[in-house]
Amino acid sequence: MQEDAALLDAFRLDGRVAVITGGARGIGYETARLFTAAGARTVLVDLDEAAARESAARLGPQASSLRLDVSAEADVTRVFDEIASTQGRIDVLVNNAGMALRRPSTELSLADWQRVVDVNMTGVFLCARAAARHMLTRGSGTIVNTASIMGLSGGGLYPNISYQATKGAVVNMTRALAVEWAPGGLRVNAVAPTWVDTEFIGPLKNSPELMREIQRVTPLGRLAQPMEVAQAILFLACPASSMVTGHVLAVDGGFLAQ
Ligand code: NAD
């Protein structure tokens, strides 16, 4: 019986060091919470330094925090080097920081387009590159990117072109990095959540009509909870998914199955 119970250890992250971008709140925070419960040492990195510090304090001594804008190249390199040196290793990266500027395409300025590209697409690349430089020297590591159903569909309920384009880029970056780094022992996967009940969709929740539409286009008929996304991220990050790489796991209540 002891041996069968040990099978579940593959779903744990005991002793692993996990970096979670956008870890101060929402999906990132719930992921940090779950990872900490699964035995990991978690590092919450976020643009919002104070919130990240408070969130890490809530999780206890296994968690810590650092300020980082994922779109700032030099800072990304410095922060990942610092984590590798203070923690001794980086086993898991959850590339989760993201933003949206939901506007009609004809009214979206180049500066606004560029900011979303910098954070959602370039930020994912920069953090993956920085983490992989450490992981490849040890021949192991897992990266989980947060894409979106909007990276795999045209959306339709409201215009959001920079988000749609950058999350589509995250989907294919996941596949390409998985193939490139597989010989080095790394796995790269993504989750593609539906609308998740976090501050991220605060402006959408102000419209009861839109919320009804979201329920209507979601077969399970409700928003996802951030912990439901975190659970999928844990699966992709831990040894239980050891033969899974280059995969985009929809956490979408059936949205993409239609
Ligand atoms: P959230 O707004 O609750 O949290 C996002 C966190 O990212 C914040 O703490 C914010 O400070 C941080 N952040 C933003 N820009 C950053 C930057 N440049 N550098 C570092 N940190 C930065 O959002 P959430 O709902 O938890 O979203 C997390 C991820 O999930 C995002 O990539 C988002 O696109 C994706 N996603 C969200 C939903 C949803 O409906 N909430 C759906 C699909 C995908």
PDB file of C-alpha atoms and ligand atoms in Angstrom, residues 20-30 45-49 51-52 55 66-72 76 95-100 102 115 118-120 123-124 127 145-150 158 163 166-167 170 191-202 204 214 223-224 226 229 233 251, ligand 1:
ATOM      1  CA  ILE A  20       5.994  32.483 -10.851  1.00  0.00           C
ATOM      2  CA  THR A  21       5.665  35.722 -12.811  1.00  0.00           C
ATOM      3  CA  GLY A  22       2.610  37.802 -12.019  1.00  0.00           C
ATOM      4  CA  GLY A  23       2.581  35.919  -8.710  1.00  0.00           C
ATOM      5  CA  ALA A  24       1.169  38.746  -6.606  1.00  0.00           C
ATOM      6  CA  ARG A  25      -2.481  37.994  -7.326  1.00  0.00           C
ATOM      7  CA  GLY A  26      -4.980  36.052  -9.415  1.00  0.00           C
ATOM      8  CA  ILE A  27      -3.886  32.883 -11.214  1.00  0.00           C
ATOM      9  CA  GLY A  28      -0.221  33.477 -10.326  1.00  0.00           C
ATOM     10  CA  TYR A  29      -0.919  33.750  -6.609  1.00  0.00           C
ATOM     11  CA  GLU A  30      -3.172  30.665  -6.543  1.00  0.00           C
ATOM     12  CA  VAL A  45       7.943  37.995  -9.166  1.00  0.00           C
ATOM     13  CA  ASP A  46       5.685  40.872 -10.093  1.00  0.00           C
ATOM     14  CA  LEU A  47       5.614  44.470 -11.235  1.00  0.00           C
ATOM     15  CA  ASP A  48       3.598  45.220  -8.094  1.00  0.00           C
ATOM     16  CA  GLU A  49       6.327  44.826  -5.514  1.00  0.00           C
ATOM     17  CA  ALA A  51       1.463  43.082  -3.382  1.00  0.00           C
ATOM     18  CA  ALA A  52       4.008  40.374  -4.227  1.00  0.00           C
ATOM     19  CA  SER A  55       1.331  37.524  -0.982  1.00  0.00           C
ATOM     20  CA  LEU A  66      11.035  40.079  -6.086  1.00  0.00           C
ATOM     21  CA  ARG A  67      10.014  43.085  -8.177  1.00  0.00           C
ATOM     22  CA  LEU A  68      10.260  42.502 -11.915  1.00  0.00           C
ATOM     23  CA  ASP A  69       8.855  43.973 -15.105  1.00  0.00           C
ATOM     24  CA  VAL A  70       8.985  40.917 -17.379  1.00  0.00           C
ATOM     25  CA  SER A  71       9.414  43.158 -20.428  1.00  0.00           C
ATOM     26  CA  ALA A  72      12.678  44.732 -19.182  1.00  0.00           C
ATOM     27  CA  VAL A  76      14.874  39.776 -16.235  1.00  0.00           C
ATOM     28  CA  ASN A  95       5.340  32.442 -17.255  1.00  0.00           C
ATOM     29  CA  ASN A  96       2.077  33.996 -16.147  1.00  0.00           C
ATOM     30  CA  ALA A  97       2.343  37.819 -16.068  1.00  0.00           C
ATOM     31  CA  GLY A  98       0.043  39.370 -18.631  1.00  0.00           C
ATOM     32  CA  MET A  99      -2.115  42.362 -19.507  1.00  0.00           C
ATOM     33  CA  ALA A 100      -4.925  43.395 -21.841  1.00  0.00           C
ATOM     34  CA  ARG A 102      -9.410  45.856 -24.829  1.00  0.00           C
ATOM     35  CA  ARG A 115       3.089  47.548 -24.547  1.00  0.00           C
ATOM     36  CA  ASP A 118       6.266  43.680 -24.808  1.00  0.00           C
ATOM     37  CA  VAL A 119       4.592  42.136 -21.751  1.00  0.00           C
ATOM     38  CA  ASN A 120       2.578  39.205 -23.126  1.00  0.00           C
ATOM     39  CA  GLY A 123       8.124  39.002 -21.586  1.00  0.00           C
ATOM     40  CA  VAL A 124       7.334  35.295 -21.986  1.00  0.00           C
ATOM     41  CA  CYS A 127      11.736  34.895 -18.844  1.00  0.00           C
ATOM     42  CA  ASN A 145       3.173  29.511 -20.050  1.00  0.00           C
ATOM     43  CA  THR A 146      -0.225  31.111 -19.497  1.00  0.00           C
ATOM     44  CA  ALA A 147      -1.818  31.448 -22.918  1.00  0.00           C
ATOM     45  CA  SER A 148      -5.596  31.892 -23.306  1.00  0.00           C
ATOM     46  CA  ILE A 149      -8.576  30.619 -25.260  1.00  0.00           C
ATOM     47  CA  MET A 150      -8.041  33.929 -27.067  1.00  0.00           C
ATOM     48  CA  TYR A 158     -15.388  42.383 -27.684  1.00  0.00           C
ATOM     49  CA  TYR A 163      -4.213  40.238 -26.613  1.00  0.00           C
ATOM     50  CA  THR A 166       0.144  37.863 -28.320  1.00  0.00           C
ATOM     51  CA  LYS A 167      -1.617  34.867 -26.764  1.00  0.00           C
ATOM     52  CA  VAL A 170       2.495  32.252 -26.701  1.00  0.00           C
ATOM     53  CA  VAL A 191      -2.498  26.448 -20.193  1.00  0.00           C
ATOM     54  CA  ALA A 192      -5.218  28.200 -22.158  1.00  0.00           C
ATOM     55  CA  PRO A 193      -7.792  29.442 -19.660  1.00  0.00           C
ATOM     56  CA  THR A 194     -11.253  30.722 -20.386  1.00  0.00           C
ATOM     57  CA  TRP A 195     -12.442  33.837 -18.497  1.00  0.00           C
ATOM     58  CA  VAL A 196     -11.153  33.475 -14.932  1.00  0.00           C
ATOM     59  CA  ASP A 197     -12.609  35.257 -11.925  1.00  0.00           C
ATOM     60  CA  THR A 198      -9.696  37.609 -11.123  1.00  0.00           C
ATOM     61  CA  GLU A 199      -9.091  41.379 -11.161  1.00  0.00           C
ATOM     62  CA  PHE A 200      -8.043  40.923 -14.782  1.00  0.00           C
ATOM     63  CA  ILE A 201     -11.682  40.774 -15.883  1.00  0.00           C
ATOM     64  CA  GLY A 202     -12.867  43.477 -13.452  1.00  0.00           C
ATOM     65  CA  LEU A 204     -15.894  43.018 -17.981  1.00  0.00           C
ATOM     66  CA  ILE A 214     -19.697  34.647 -21.391  1.00  0.00           C
ATOM     67  CA  LEU A 223     -16.232  31.543 -15.083  1.00  0.00           C
ATOM     68  CA  ALA A 224     -13.193  29.495 -14.086  1.00  0.00           C
ATOM     69  CA  PRO A 226      -8.067  30.777 -10.447  1.00  0.00           C
ATOM     70  CA  VAL A 229      -6.139  26.996 -13.611  1.00  0.00           C
ATOM     71  CA  ILE A 233      -0.416  24.384 -14.149  1.00  0.00           C
ATOM     72  CA  VAL A 251      -8.947  25.061 -18.966  1.00  0.00           C
TER      73      VAL A 251
HETATM   74  P1  NAD B   1      -4.322  39.511 -12.606  1.00  0.00           P
HETATM   75  O1  NAD B   1      -4.510  40.872 -13.179  1.00  0.00           O
HETATM   76  O2  NAD B   1      -5.128  39.070 -11.455  1.00  0.00           O
HETATM   77  O3  NAD B   1      -2.776  39.297 -12.257  1.00  0.00           O
HETATM   78  C1  NAD B   1      -1.782  39.621 -13.176  1.00  0.00           C
HETATM   79  C2  NAD B   1      -0.495  39.924 -12.421  1.00  0.00           C
HETATM   80  O4  NAD B   1       0.532  40.181 -13.394  1.00  0.00           O
HETATM   81  C3  NAD B   1      -0.608  41.204 -11.574  1.00  0.00           C
HETATM   82  O5  NAD B   1      -0.153  40.948 -10.258  1.00  0.00           O
HETATM   83  C4  NAD B   1       0.272  42.212 -12.295  1.00  0.00           C
HETATM   84  O6  NAD B   1       0.899  43.135 -11.426  1.00  0.00           O
HETATM   85  C5  NAD B   1       1.281  41.297 -12.967  1.00  0.00           C
HETATM   86  N1  NAD B   1       1.915  41.933 -14.123  1.00  0.00           N
HETATM   87  C6  NAD B   1       1.327  42.636 -15.119  1.00  0.00           C
HETATM   88  N2  NAD B   1       2.255  43.109 -15.959  1.00  0.00           N
HETATM   89  C7  NAD B   1       3.456  42.695 -15.489  1.00  0.00           C
HETATM   90  C8  NAD B   1       4.791  42.873 -15.923  1.00  0.00           C
HETATM   91  N3  NAD B   1       5.082  43.608 -17.009  1.00  0.00           N
HETATM   92  N4  NAD B   1       5.780  42.284 -15.212  1.00  0.00           N
HETATM   93  C9  NAD B   1       5.492  41.564 -14.105  1.00  0.00           C
HETATM   94  N5  NAD B   1       4.251  41.394 -13.634  1.00  0.00           N
HETATM   95  C10 NAD B   1       3.255  41.931 -14.326  1.00  0.00           C
HETATM   96  O7  NAD B   1      -4.537  38.536 -13.864  1.00  0.00           O
HETATM   97  P2  NAD B   1      -4.813  36.956 -13.955  1.00  0.00           P
HETATM   98  O8  NAD B   1      -6.210  36.779 -14.348  1.00  0.00           O
HETATM   99  O9  NAD B   1      -4.264  36.248 -12.787  1.00  0.00           O
HETATM  100  O10 NAD B   1      -3.939  36.654 -15.259  1.00  0.00           O
HETATM  101  C11 NAD B   1      -2.745  35.926 -15.233  1.00  0.00           C
HETATM  102  C12 NAD B   1      -2.470  35.435 -16.636  1.00  0.00           C
HETATM  103  O11 NAD B   1      -3.575  34.674 -17.092  1.00  0.00           O
HETATM  104  C13 NAD B   1      -2.275  36.546 -17.671  1.00  0.00           C
HETATM  105  O12 NAD B   1      -1.253  36.172 -18.568  1.00  0.00           O
HETATM  106  C14 NAD B   1      -3.608  36.586 -18.392  1.00  0.00           C
HETATM  107  O13 NAD B   1      -3.478  37.059 -19.710  1.00  0.00           O
HETATM  108  C15 NAD B   1      -3.966  35.116 -18.356  1.00  0.00           C
HETATM  109  N6  NAD B   1      -5.388  34.848 -18.541  1.00  0.00           N
HETATM  110  C16 NAD B   1      -6.310  35.423 -17.722  1.00  0.00           C
HETATM  111  C17 NAD B   1      -7.654  35.163 -17.946  1.00  0.00           C
HETATM  112  C18 NAD B   1      -8.740  35.778 -17.083  1.00  0.00           C
HETATM  113  O14 NAD B   1      -9.896  35.806 -17.539  1.00  0.00           O
HETATM  114  N7  NAD B   1      -8.441  36.249 -15.886  1.00  0.00           N
HETATM  115  C19 NAD B   1      -8.040  34.319 -18.987  1.00  0.00           C
HETATM  116  C20 NAD B   1      -7.057  33.738 -19.788  1.00  0.00           C
HETATM  117  C21 NAD B   1      -5.734  34.020 -19.547  1.00  0.00           C
END
